[in-house]
Amino acid sequence: MSEKRVLPQRKVIQPNYSLESQSGLGLIEILVTVLVIAIGILGVASTQVVSLQMNSQAQNRSQAVLLAEDILDRIRANPGNPAAYALATGSAQGADNGVCDTSFVPANASVTANDIAAWENSLACLLPAAERTIAVNGNTVTVTIDWDQDDQSPVVVRTQI
């Protein structure tokens, strides 16, 4: 005979997902998501600000190197008296008190004085408030350009003439 086995019936418990138990959960998830996204956007924005600052500092350093090479080229082009190009810090001979003059034309008698005046005007236009020194020791010329650059060392270019 065939016997039927009867399994005991289990009571299935249905979870209670009523609207009352869910109130506010979706809003909290959205607020957490917005907070995480906001923190991410602030991180990206701060990275961009730091990047722009570093880019500006790099541009200033490049300008300083180009200006140092410019005066060294002027000294090489006029090799008769390189010691005449020596400048101490604070002894302005070109631009008036470090003010940029875009229509500057040197009107000095000597090539050396014209070179220094034109170079100092370029320095005032490209790196305002920069301090410069040109030291000539025999045939070694050292050009130092320093400006407000957040505790970094000045640009120093040294060459043999």
XYZ file of C-alpha atoms in Angstrom:
161
model
C 0.000 0.000 0.000
C 1.045 3.338 -0.517
C 1.588 5.265 2.506
C 1.467 8.951 2.414
C 3.813 10.763 4.523
C 2.536 13.888 5.938
C 5.099 16.467 6.791
C 4.464 18.748 9.645
C 3.397 22.126 8.482
C 5.617 24.985 9.275
C 4.324 28.366 9.849
C 5.892 30.870 7.484
C 6.577 34.185 9.123
C 6.185 37.067 6.759
C 8.475 40.022 7.463
C 6.659 43.154 8.363
C 7.644 45.716 5.740
C 5.009 48.193 6.446
C 5.480 51.844 5.621
C 5.574 52.779 9.279
C 8.782 50.813 9.886
C 10.484 52.302 6.790
C 9.812 55.966 7.400
C 12.981 58.089 7.048
C 15.411 55.329 6.013
C 15.564 56.423 2.371
C 16.187 60.012 3.411
C 19.095 59.005 5.661
C 20.677 57.013 2.829
C 20.380 60.010 0.520
C 21.914 62.337 3.122
C 24.878 59.989 3.639
C 25.370 59.765 -0.134
C 25.286 63.557 -0.493
C 27.797 63.887 2.354
C 30.217 61.414 0.755
C 29.927 63.155 -2.626
C 30.447 66.590 -1.016
C 33.624 65.415 0.725
C 34.887 64.017 -2.577
C 34.193 67.282 -4.393
C 35.994 69.263 -1.671
C 38.997 66.963 -2.043
C 39.104 67.502 -5.798
C 38.733 71.280 -5.352
C 41.590 71.458 -2.835
C 43.785 69.430 -5.189
C 43.048 71.919 -7.961
C 43.954 74.887 -5.725
C 47.282 73.316 -4.741
C 47.955 72.493 -8.389
C 47.382 76.112 -9.427
C 49.703 77.375 -6.680
C 52.466 74.988 -7.717
C 51.995 75.938 -11.359
C 52.383 79.623 -10.488
C 55.560 78.938 -8.512
C 56.982 76.894 -11.378
C 56.244 79.710 -13.816
C 58.044 82.223 -11.574
C 61.083 79.937 -11.268
C 61.169 79.507 -15.047
C 61.007 83.278 -15.517
C 63.868 83.731 -13.046
C 66.048 81.198 -14.869
C 65.296 82.833 -18.230
C 66.151 86.267 -16.819
C 69.415 84.975 -15.354
C 70.334 83.407 -18.693
C 69.415 86.678 -20.432
C 71.879 88.782 -18.436
C 74.553 86.094 -18.798
C 74.072 86.187 -22.579
C 74.404 89.978 -22.481
C 77.655 89.635 -20.520
C 78.968 87.062 -23.032
C 78.081 89.405 -25.904
C 80.117 92.208 -24.286
C 83.206 90.370 -22.971
C 85.418 93.449 -22.669
C 84.602 94.203 -19.033
C 82.403 91.632 -17.283
C 83.112 93.228 -13.884
C 81.075 96.265 -14.989
C 77.943 94.078 -14.793
C 78.377 93.415 -11.067
C 75.307 94.517 -9.094
C 74.772 94.375 -5.373
C 71.316 93.760 -3.934
C 69.327 96.990 -3.758
C 71.448 99.007 -6.211
C 68.806 99.644 -8.860
C 70.178 100.988 -12.124
C 67.359 100.242 -14.528
C 63.671 100.369 -13.726
C 62.578 103.130 -11.397
C 62.200 101.522 -7.969
C 61.310 98.172 -9.491
C 58.347 99.525 -11.466
C 57.658 97.864 -14.806
C 57.738 100.207 -17.805
C 56.466 98.451 -20.923
C 57.728 101.257 -23.168
C 61.191 101.295 -21.565
C 64.077 102.332 -23.797
C 67.502 102.539 -22.149
C 69.216 105.848 -22.828
C 72.582 105.269 -21.206
C 75.897 105.906 -22.886
C 77.488 102.481 -22.545
C 76.408 99.047 -23.718
C 76.853 97.710 -20.193
C 74.586 100.354 -18.658
C 71.958 99.762 -21.372
C 72.105 95.994 -20.801
C 71.670 96.371 -17.050
C 68.858 98.918 -17.382
C 66.930 96.805 -19.901
C 67.464 93.637 -17.855
C 66.304 95.266 -14.619
C 63.181 96.541 -16.375
C 62.460 93.009 -17.608
C 62.997 91.744 -14.079
C 60.550 94.329 -12.706
C 57.949 93.372 -15.333
C 58.219 89.588 -14.962
C 59.025 89.185 -11.253
C 57.810 92.225 -9.294
C 59.563 92.821 -5.966
C 62.418 90.495 -6.893
C 65.878 91.106 -5.490
C 68.871 90.386 -7.688
C 72.600 90.160 -7.355
C 75.234 89.786 -10.050
C 78.626 88.803 -8.670
C 81.677 88.722 -10.938
C 84.772 86.937 -9.646
C 87.398 86.736 -12.360
C 85.748 84.840 -15.184
C 82.970 83.357 -12.996
C 79.641 85.185 -12.992
C 76.923 84.323 -10.470
C 73.396 85.668 -10.930
C 71.036 85.350 -7.953
C 67.341 86.218 -8.214
C 65.154 86.027 -5.112
C 61.469 86.850 -4.659
C 58.647 85.970 -2.275
C 58.250 82.269 -3.019
C 57.035 80.542 0.147
C 60.323 79.530 1.792
C 61.994 78.179 -1.328
C 65.580 78.925 -2.184
C 66.374 81.656 -4.725
C 67.364 80.931 -8.301
C 71.156 80.965 -8.621
C 72.853 80.604 -11.998
C 76.657 80.453 -12.112
C 78.736 80.251 -15.272
C 82.235 80.736 -16.627
C 82.747 83.577 -19.086
